[in-house]
Coordinates of C-alpha atoms and ligand atoms in Angstrom, one line a residue:
M1 CA 0.1 0.0 0.0
T2 CA 1.4 3.4 -0.9
R3 CA 0.8 6.1 1.4
P4 CA -0.8 9.3 0.0
K5 CA 1.8 12.0 -1.0
K6 CA 2.1 14.9 1.6
T7 CA 0.5 17.9 -0.1
A8 CA 2.0 21.3 -0.1
A9 CA 1.0 23.3 2.9
T10 CA 1.3 27.3 2.9
P11 CA 4.0 28.0 5.5
A12 CA 2.0 30.4 7.8
A13 CA -0.5 29.3 10.1
N14 CA -3.9 31.1 10.2
L15 CA -4.0 34.4 11.4
M16 CA -7.2 33.8 13.5
W17 CA -6.6 30.5 15.2
G18 CA -2.9 30.1 14.4
G19 CA -2.2 29.5 18.0
R20 CA -3.3 25.9 17.9
F21 CA -1.6 25.2 14.8
E22 CA 2.0 24.8 13.4
Q23 CA 1.4 24.6 9.7
G24 CA -1.1 26.4 7.4
P25 CA -3.7 24.7 5.3
A26 CA -2.8 22.6 2.2
E27 CA -3.8 24.4 -1.1
A28 CA -6.4 21.8 -1.7
M29 CA -7.8 22.5 1.9
E30 CA -7.9 26.3 1.0
R31 CA -9.7 25.8 -2.3
I32 CA -12.5 23.6 -0.7
N33 CA -12.7 25.8 2.3
A34 CA -12.5 29.4 1.2
S35 CA -15.8 31.0 0.4
I36 CA -14.7 34.6 0.0
D37 CA -15.0 34.6 -3.8
F38 CA -18.9 34.3 -3.2
D39 CA -19.5 35.6 0.3
K40 CA -17.7 38.9 -0.4
R41 CA -21.4 39.9 -1.5
L42 CA -22.2 39.9 2.1
Y43 CA -19.7 42.7 2.8
A44 CA -22.5 45.3 3.7
Q45 CA -24.5 43.2 5.9
D46 CA -21.4 42.1 7.5
I47 CA -20.1 45.4 8.4
A48 CA -23.5 46.6 9.4
A49 CA -23.7 43.7 11.8
S50 CA -20.1 44.3 13.2
Q51 CA -21.0 48.0 13.9
A52 CA -24.0 47.1 15.7
H53 CA -22.3 44.4 17.7
C54 CA -19.4 47.0 18.5
K55 CA -21.7 49.8 19.7
M56 CA -23.4 47.1 22.0
L57 CA -20.3 46.0 23.5
A58 CA -19.2 49.5 24.2
A59 CA -22.6 50.4 25.8
Q60 CA -22.4 47.5 28.0
G61 CA -18.8 48.1 28.9
I62 CA -17.2 45.2 27.3
V63 CA -15.1 47.2 25.2
S64 CA -13.8 50.8 25.8
E65 CA -15.5 53.7 24.1
A66 CA -11.7 54.4 22.6
D67 CA -11.5 50.9 21.3
S68 CA -15.1 51.0 19.9
A69 CA -14.5 54.3 18.3
A70 CA -11.4 52.8 16.4
I71 CA -13.3 49.9 15.4
L72 CA -16.4 51.7 14.1
G73 CA -14.1 54.2 12.1
G74 CA -12.1 51.3 10.7
L75 CA -15.3 49.5 9.4
D76 CA -16.4 52.6 7.7
S77 CA -12.9 52.8 5.8
I78 CA -13.2 49.2 5.1
L79 CA -16.8 49.8 3.7
R80 CA -15.4 52.7 1.6
E81 CA -12.7 50.6 0.3
I82 CA -14.9 47.6 -0.9
E83 CA -17.3 50.1 -2.6
A84 CA -14.5 51.9 -4.3
G85 CA -13.1 48.3 -5.4
D86 CA -9.8 49.0 -3.5
F87 CA -10.4 46.3 -0.9
P88 CA -7.7 43.4 -1.0
F89 CA -9.8 40.3 -0.7
R90 CA -7.4 37.5 0.1
V91 CA -8.3 33.8 -0.1
E92 CA -6.0 33.0 2.8
F93 CA -8.6 34.8 5.1
E94 CA -11.1 32.4 3.7
D95 CA -14.4 34.4 4.1
I96 CA -15.8 37.8 4.3
H97 CA -15.7 37.8 7.9
M98 CA -12.1 37.1 8.4
N99 CA -11.2 39.3 5.4
V100 CA -12.9 42.3 7.2
E101 CA -11.3 41.4 10.5
A102 CA -7.9 41.0 9.2
R103 CA -8.2 44.4 7.2
L104 CA -9.3 46.0 10.4
G105 CA -6.2 45.1 12.1
E106 CA -4.2 46.4 9.5
L107 CA -6.1 49.6 9.7
I108 CA -6.4 50.1 13.5
G109 CA -4.0 47.7 15.1
A110 CA -4.5 46.0 18.2
A111 CA -8.2 47.2 19.0
A112 CA -9.3 45.1 16.0
G113 CA -8.9 42.1 18.0
R114 CA -11.8 43.0 20.5
L115 CA -14.4 43.3 18.0
H116 CA -14.9 39.5 17.9
T117 CA -15.6 39.4 21.7
A118 CA -19.0 37.5 22.5
R119 CA -19.6 36.6 18.9
S120 CA -18.6 33.8 16.5
R121 CA -18.7 33.6 12.9
N122 CA -21.4 31.0 13.4
D123 CA -23.8 33.6 14.7
Q124 CA -22.1 36.2 12.4
V125 CA -22.7 34.6 9.2
V126 CA -26.4 33.6 9.8
T127 CA -27.0 37.2 10.7
D128 CA -25.6 38.5 7.6
V129 CA -27.5 36.0 5.4
R130 CA -30.7 36.8 7.1
L131 CA -30.1 40.5 6.4
W132 CA -29.1 39.6 2.9
V133 CA -32.3 37.5 2.3
R134 CA -34.5 40.1 4.0
D135 CA -33.1 42.7 1.3
A136 CA -33.5 40.2 -1.5
I137 CA -37.2 39.8 -0.5
D138 CA -37.8 43.5 -0.5
G139 CA -36.3 43.9 -4.0
L140 CA -38.1 41.1 -5.5
D141 CA -41.5 42.3 -3.8
G142 CA -41.1 45.6 -5.6
Q143 CA -40.4 43.8 -9.0
L144 CA -43.4 41.5 -8.5
R145 CA -45.6 44.6 -8.0
D146 CA -43.9 46.2 -11.3
L147 CA -44.9 43.2 -13.0
Q148 CA -48.5 43.1 -11.8
A149 CA -48.8 46.8 -12.7
A150 CA -47.9 46.0 -16.2
L151 CA -50.3 43.2 -16.4
I152 CA -52.8 45.4 -14.9
V153 CA -52.5 48.2 -17.4
Q154 CA -52.7 45.6 -20.3
A155 CA -55.8 44.0 -18.8
E156 CA -57.6 47.2 -18.6
A157 CA -56.8 48.0 -22.3
Q158 CA -57.6 44.6 -23.3
A159 CA -60.9 44.0 -20.8
G160 CA -63.1 43.4 -24.1
T161 CA -60.6 41.6 -26.3
V162 CA -62.1 38.3 -27.1
M163 CA -59.8 35.2 -27.4
P164 CA -59.9 31.4 -27.1
G165 CA -59.7 30.1 -23.7
F166 CA -58.0 26.6 -23.4
T167 CA -58.2 23.5 -21.3
H168 CA -55.8 20.8 -22.3
L169 CA -54.4 23.5 -24.9
Q170 CA -57.9 22.5 -26.6
A171 CA -59.9 25.6 -27.3
A172 CA -62.5 25.5 -24.6
Q173 CA -64.6 28.7 -24.4
P174 CA -64.1 32.4 -25.2
V175 CA -62.4 34.7 -22.8
T176 CA -61.1 37.9 -22.7
L177 CA -57.3 38.5 -22.8
G178 CA -57.7 41.1 -19.9
H179 CA -59.1 38.2 -17.7
H180 CA -56.4 36.0 -18.9
L181 CA -53.8 38.6 -17.8
L182 CA -55.5 39.3 -14.4
A183 CA -54.9 35.4 -13.6
Y184 CA -51.2 36.1 -13.5
V185 CA -51.8 39.1 -11.1
E186 CA -53.5 36.8 -8.7
M187 CA -50.7 34.4 -8.9
L188 CA -48.1 37.0 -8.4
G189 CA -50.0 38.6 -5.6
R190 CA -49.9 35.2 -3.7
D191 CA -46.2 35.1 -4.4
R192 CA -45.9 38.3 -2.6
G193 CA -47.6 36.9 0.3
R194 CA -45.3 33.9 0.5
L195 CA -42.4 36.2 0.7
T196 CA -44.1 38.5 3.1
D197 CA -44.6 35.5 5.4
A198 CA -41.2 34.3 4.9
R199 CA -39.9 37.7 5.9
K200 CA -41.9 37.9 9.0
R201 CA -40.3 34.5 10.4
L202 CA -36.8 35.2 9.2
N203 CA -36.8 38.6 10.9
E204 CA -35.1 37.5 14.3
C205 CA -31.6 38.3 15.0
P206 CA -29.1 35.5 15.8
L207 CA -26.4 37.9 16.8
G208 CA -25.2 37.0 20.4
S209 CA -26.0 33.1 20.0
A210 CA -22.1 33.2 19.4
A211 CA -20.7 29.7 18.4
L212 CA -23.6 27.6 19.7
A213 CA -24.1 28.0 23.5
G214 CA -24.5 31.7 24.1
T215 CA -21.8 33.8 25.7
S216 CA -20.8 34.6 29.3
F217 CA -20.5 38.3 28.5
P218 CA -23.1 40.6 29.6
I219 CA -24.3 41.4 26.1
D220 CA -27.7 43.3 25.1
R221 CA -29.3 41.3 22.3
D222 CA -32.3 43.4 22.1
M223 CA -30.1 46.4 21.4
T224 CA -28.3 44.7 18.3
A225 CA -31.6 43.2 17.0
K226 CA -33.0 46.7 17.3
A227 CA -30.1 48.3 15.4
L228 CA -30.2 46.0 12.8
G229 CA -34.0 46.2 12.2
F230 CA -34.9 42.7 13.5
D231 CA -38.2 42.3 15.2
R232 CA -36.6 40.4 18.2
P233 CA -33.5 38.5 19.0
S234 CA -33.7 34.7 18.4
A235 CA -34.9 32.5 21.4
N236 CA -32.3 29.8 21.2
S237 CA -28.8 29.8 20.5
M238 CA -28.6 26.4 19.1
D239 CA -31.3 26.8 16.7
S240 CA -30.2 30.2 15.5
V241 CA -26.7 29.2 14.3
S242 CA -27.8 26.1 12.9
D243 CA -31.1 26.3 11.0
R244 CA -31.5 27.8 7.5
D245 CA -35.1 27.1 7.3
F246 CA -35.4 30.8 6.4
A247 CA -33.5 30.3 3.2
M248 CA -35.5 27.0 2.3
E249 CA -38.7 29.0 2.6
F250 CA -37.2 31.9 0.6
L251 CA -36.1 29.6 -2.1
S252 CA -39.6 27.6 -1.9
A253 CA -41.3 30.9 -2.6
G254 CA -38.8 31.6 -5.2
A255 CA -39.4 28.4 -7.0
V256 CA -43.2 28.9 -7.0
I257 CA -42.2 32.5 -8.4
A258 CA -40.0 30.9 -11.0
I259 CA -42.9 28.5 -12.0
H260 CA -45.4 31.2 -12.5
L261 CA -43.1 33.4 -14.6
S262 CA -42.2 30.1 -16.6
R263 CA -46.0 29.6 -17.4
L264 CA -46.3 33.2 -18.4
A265 CA -43.3 32.9 -20.6
E266 CA -44.6 29.6 -22.2
E267 CA -48.0 31.5 -23.1
L268 CA -45.9 34.5 -24.6
V269 CA -43.8 32.0 -26.7
L270 CA -47.0 30.3 -27.9
W271 CA -48.8 33.7 -28.4
C272 CA -45.8 34.8 -30.7
A273 CA -45.9 31.5 -32.8
A274 CA -47.3 31.0 -36.3
G275 CA -50.7 29.6 -35.9
F276 CA -51.3 31.8 -32.7
S277 CA -49.9 35.4 -33.7
Y278 CA -51.9 36.6 -30.8
V279 CA -49.2 39.2 -29.6
R280 CA -46.2 40.9 -31.1
L281 CA -43.3 41.4 -28.6
S282 CA -41.5 44.6 -28.9
D283 CA -38.2 44.9 -30.9
A284 CA -36.6 45.6 -27.5
F285 CA -37.7 42.1 -26.4
S286 CA -37.3 40.1 -29.4
T287 CA -34.0 38.6 -31.2
G288 CA -33.4 37.8 -34.7
S289 CA -31.8 35.0 -36.4
S290 CA -28.1 34.9 -37.9
I291 CA -29.4 33.0 -40.8
M292 CA -33.0 33.7 -41.3
P293 CA -33.7 37.1 -42.0
Q294 CA -37.7 36.9 -41.6
K295 CA -37.3 35.7 -37.8
R296 CA -38.4 37.4 -34.7
N297 CA -37.5 35.2 -31.8
P298 CA -38.9 35.3 -28.2
D299 CA -35.7 34.4 -26.4
A300 CA -36.3 36.4 -23.3
A301 CA -39.5 34.4 -22.8
E302 CA -37.8 30.9 -23.6
L303 CA -34.9 32.1 -21.1
V304 CA -37.4 32.9 -18.3
R305 CA -39.0 29.5 -19.1
G306 CA -35.5 28.0 -19.0
K307 CA -34.2 29.8 -15.9
A308 CA -36.9 28.3 -13.6
G309 CA -34.7 25.1 -13.5
R310 CA -31.9 27.1 -11.8
V311 CA -34.3 28.4 -9.1
I312 CA -35.9 25.0 -8.5
G313 CA -32.4 23.5 -8.5
A314 CA -31.2 26.2 -5.9
L315 CA -34.0 24.9 -3.6
N316 CA -33.1 21.3 -4.1
T317 CA -29.6 22.1 -3.5
M318 CA -30.5 23.8 0.0
L319 CA -32.9 21.0 1.0
V320 CA -30.4 18.2 0.3
M321 CA -27.5 20.2 2.0
M322 CA -29.4 20.6 5.1
K323 CA -31.0 17.1 5.4
G324 CA -29.6 15.3 8.2
L325 CA -27.2 17.8 9.7
P326 CA -26.7 17.4 13.6
M327 CA -27.0 20.5 15.6
A328 CA -25.4 22.9 15.9
F329 CA -23.4 24.7 13.0
C330 CA -21.7 22.4 10.4
K331 CA -19.4 23.8 7.6
D332 CA -22.1 22.2 5.1
M333 CA -24.0 25.4 5.8
Q334 CA -21.5 27.3 3.9
E335 CA -22.9 26.1 0.9
D336 CA -26.1 27.9 1.5
K337 CA -24.9 30.8 -0.2
E338 CA -24.4 30.4 -3.9
P339 CA -28.0 28.7 -4.3
L340 CA -29.5 31.8 -2.6
F341 CA -27.5 34.4 -4.5
D342 CA -28.1 32.8 -7.9
A343 CA -31.9 32.2 -7.1
A344 CA -32.3 35.8 -6.1
E345 CA -30.3 37.2 -9.1
T346 CA -32.1 34.8 -11.5
L347 CA -35.5 35.9 -10.2
S348 CA -34.6 39.5 -10.6
I349 CA -33.5 39.0 -14.1
C350 CA -36.6 37.2 -15.1
L351 CA -38.9 39.6 -13.3
G352 CA -37.3 42.4 -15.2
A353 CA -37.5 40.7 -18.6
S354 CA -41.2 39.6 -18.1
T355 CA -42.2 43.0 -16.9
G356 CA -40.5 44.5 -20.1
M357 CA -42.2 42.0 -22.4
I358 CA -45.7 42.6 -20.9
R359 CA -45.5 46.4 -20.8
D360 CA -44.3 46.7 -24.6
M361 CA -46.2 43.8 -26.0
T362 CA -49.0 44.5 -28.9
P363 CA -51.8 42.2 -28.6
D364 CA -53.5 41.6 -32.0
A365 CA -57.3 41.4 -31.1
D366 CA -58.1 40.4 -34.8
A367 CA -56.1 37.4 -34.7
M368 CA -57.6 36.4 -31.3
R369 CA -61.0 37.1 -32.6
A370 CA -60.3 35.0 -35.6
A371 CA -58.9 32.3 -33.7
T372 CA -62.3 31.9 -31.8
A373 CA -64.0 31.0 -34.9
A374 CA -62.6 27.4 -34.7
G375 CA -63.5 25.0 -32.1
F376 CA -67.2 25.6 -31.4
L377 CA -66.2 27.7 -28.6
T378 CA -69.8 28.4 -27.5
A379 CA -71.1 25.0 -27.3
T380 CA -71.5 25.3 -23.6
D381 CA -73.6 28.6 -24.1
L382 CA -75.7 26.7 -26.4
A383 CA -76.1 23.8 -23.8
D384 CA -77.0 26.4 -21.0
W385 CA -79.6 27.9 -23.4
L386 CA -81.2 24.6 -23.7
V387 CA -81.3 24.4 -19.8
R388 CA -82.4 28.0 -19.2
V389 CA -84.8 28.4 -21.8
L390 CA -86.2 24.8 -22.4
G391 CA -85.8 23.4 -19.1
L392 CA -83.6 20.5 -20.0
A393 CA -81.6 18.7 -17.3
F394 CA -77.8 19.7 -17.9
R395 CA -76.7 16.3 -18.9
D396 CA -79.6 16.1 -21.6
A397 CA -78.6 19.4 -22.8
H398 CA -75.0 18.4 -23.1
H399 CA -75.9 15.3 -25.1
A400 CA -78.0 17.4 -27.6
T401 CA -75.3 20.1 -27.9
G402 CA -72.9 17.3 -28.8
A403 CA -75.1 16.1 -31.6
I404 CA -75.6 19.6 -32.8
V405 CA -71.7 20.2 -32.8
R406 CA -71.2 16.9 -34.9
R407 CA -73.7 18.4 -37.6
A408 CA -71.8 21.6 -37.6
E409 CA -68.4 19.8 -38.0
A410 CA -69.9 17.6 -40.8
L411 CA -71.0 20.8 -42.5
G412 CA -67.8 22.6 -42.1
C413 CA -69.2 25.6 -40.3
G414 CA -69.3 27.2 -36.7
L415 CA -72.2 27.1 -34.3
A416 CA -73.1 30.6 -35.1
D417 CA -73.5 29.8 -38.9
L418 CA -75.4 26.6 -38.7
P419 CA -78.8 26.7 -40.0
L420 CA -81.6 26.5 -37.4
A421 CA -83.1 23.4 -39.1
E422 CA -80.0 21.6 -38.6
M423 CA -80.4 22.3 -34.8
Q424 CA -84.0 21.6 -34.8
A425 CA -83.2 18.0 -36.1
V426 CA -81.6 17.4 -33.0
E427 CA -83.9 19.4 -30.4
A428 CA -87.3 20.5 -32.2
R429 CA -88.1 23.3 -29.5
I430 CA -84.9 25.3 -30.5
T431 CA -85.9 28.8 -31.9
E432 CA -84.1 31.6 -33.4
D433 CA -83.4 33.2 -30.2
I434 CA -80.7 30.6 -29.7
F435 CA -78.5 32.6 -32.0
E436 CA -78.2 35.6 -29.2
V437 CA -76.0 33.3 -27.4
L438 CA -73.8 31.7 -30.0
S439 CA -71.5 34.8 -30.6
V440 CA -68.2 34.7 -28.6
E441 CA -69.0 38.2 -27.8
A442 CA -72.4 37.3 -26.2
S443 CA -70.5 34.4 -24.6
V444 CA -68.0 36.4 -22.5
R445 CA -70.6 39.1 -21.9
S446 CA -72.9 36.5 -20.2
R447 CA -70.0 35.3 -17.9
T448 CA -70.7 37.8 -15.2
S449 CA -70.5 35.6 -12.1
L450 CA -68.0 36.7 -9.6
G451 CA -64.3 36.2 -10.9
G452 CA -65.9 35.6 -14.4
T453 CA -64.6 36.7 -17.9
A454 CA -67.3 39.1 -18.9
P455 CA -65.7 42.7 -19.9
D456 CA -67.3 44.5 -17.1
R457 CA -66.3 42.0 -14.6
V458 CA -62.9 42.3 -15.9
R459 CA -62.8 46.1 -15.6
A460 CA -64.1 46.0 -12.0
A461 CA -61.3 43.3 -11.3
A462 CA -58.5 45.3 -12.7
A463 CA -59.5 48.3 -10.5
A464 CA -59.7 45.9 -7.5
A465 CA -56.3 44.7 -8.3
R466 CA -55.1 48.1 -8.4
E467 CA -56.3 48.8 -5.0
R468 CA -55.2 45.2 -3.6
F469 CA -51.7 45.2 -5.0
L470 CA -50.4 48.6 -6.3
Ligands
LIG1 N1 -17.8 30.9 6.0 C1 -18.6 30.4 7.0 C2 -19.9 29.9 6.3 O1 -20.2 30.7 5.3 C3 -18.7 31.2 8.1 C4 -18.7 30.3 9.5 C5 -17.9 29.4 9.7 N2 -17.9 29.0 11.2 C6 -16.9 28.0 11.5 N3 -17.1 27.6 12.7 N4 -16.1 27.4 10.8 O2 -20.9 29.4 7.0

């Protein structure tokens, strides 16, 4: 048996815990361990949390006012350095927390070493991530609202535009485009509700939980929680440093959003396709082909549809990563960040593109109206007439209507163009009045039930949606 070759180790022991070590980490260790390349995105949250912690330490007499002032000033300088692009991110300091602390030492000297009193990276990182997710939720909520606004504006303009409504992607009954678009406004409203719920639960401050057991220093956790805009400090130190359910909840809500957006995107792809041509996307949201000069491709819609996979993947990554982890912190949890960042970014990109597509699109009312001619869309209206006027049971009316549709199909015409005699051959008591319900306009106008597709209903629903969501 050959023994594994010793791998090269960096010469210096770690700045933060070097006392216990003779040698630094192997290069391969550094590669798997370091998170700075991605967790640098937490810099603003990390500095804000450190400042809140430092002020609390001073207020409690745990560090001197002089040291606290030096630390706060140093952290301000670091924030400026990072925002100016001048900060020396170093992989040997592993993550954002130790990069900031190491730099603080370079800037202000020995006082920097007092900042980490009564805290651990375990409560530090989860505080940062909660703050980051909270901001991401607020940003996405605003973007969801923008998309709702764009949909509502189009719905108001298209409240009376008749189009085929589908089930099984088979033409079913006439609906209005406004009604169809408002369906997405409802979905997005629930999406916002899910994010708001997740935000409520995540808004507890873990800071002061320290490594896992709390601390012997006389800290004031209410003070830090308040300073960072949390509703309260978290109740159990072990829970606080070791759960990531808030991230799972955010990604679950995000996955549902991605699915809603992908459904809307799929409809846009269909509506732009030959055979539909219900809408035209603007030039700004279409692409051409490098070989086929005639093409206008809905790439943005296709990408929104496709990117749903990334967000669902992020949720899956988080769930599997957390499964079976014993309390408290485990380094596995460092893997929470990339899926969070990628999902939030992806959702933001998809929402921006969806809003632009909807805002700029030009519906083709004539094409949609023409499409309602096929498929016997008013068959249900005919059956309902037989029930309402002739008193048939709905099942019998359904049967008679089916026979009438068959005659129309054989003659190659729509129901509104079928001679009365053809209908009377199936049900003798049918009169001329039947034609009042066989046009698609009459059909949608009659759908006045709460939540229905009648143009007046749609206009009222759009007004209500403005009140509820915008
Ligand atoms: N970079 C780590 C993370 O993202 C910070 C926490 C590390 N804690 C520890 N005990 N090693 O989770």
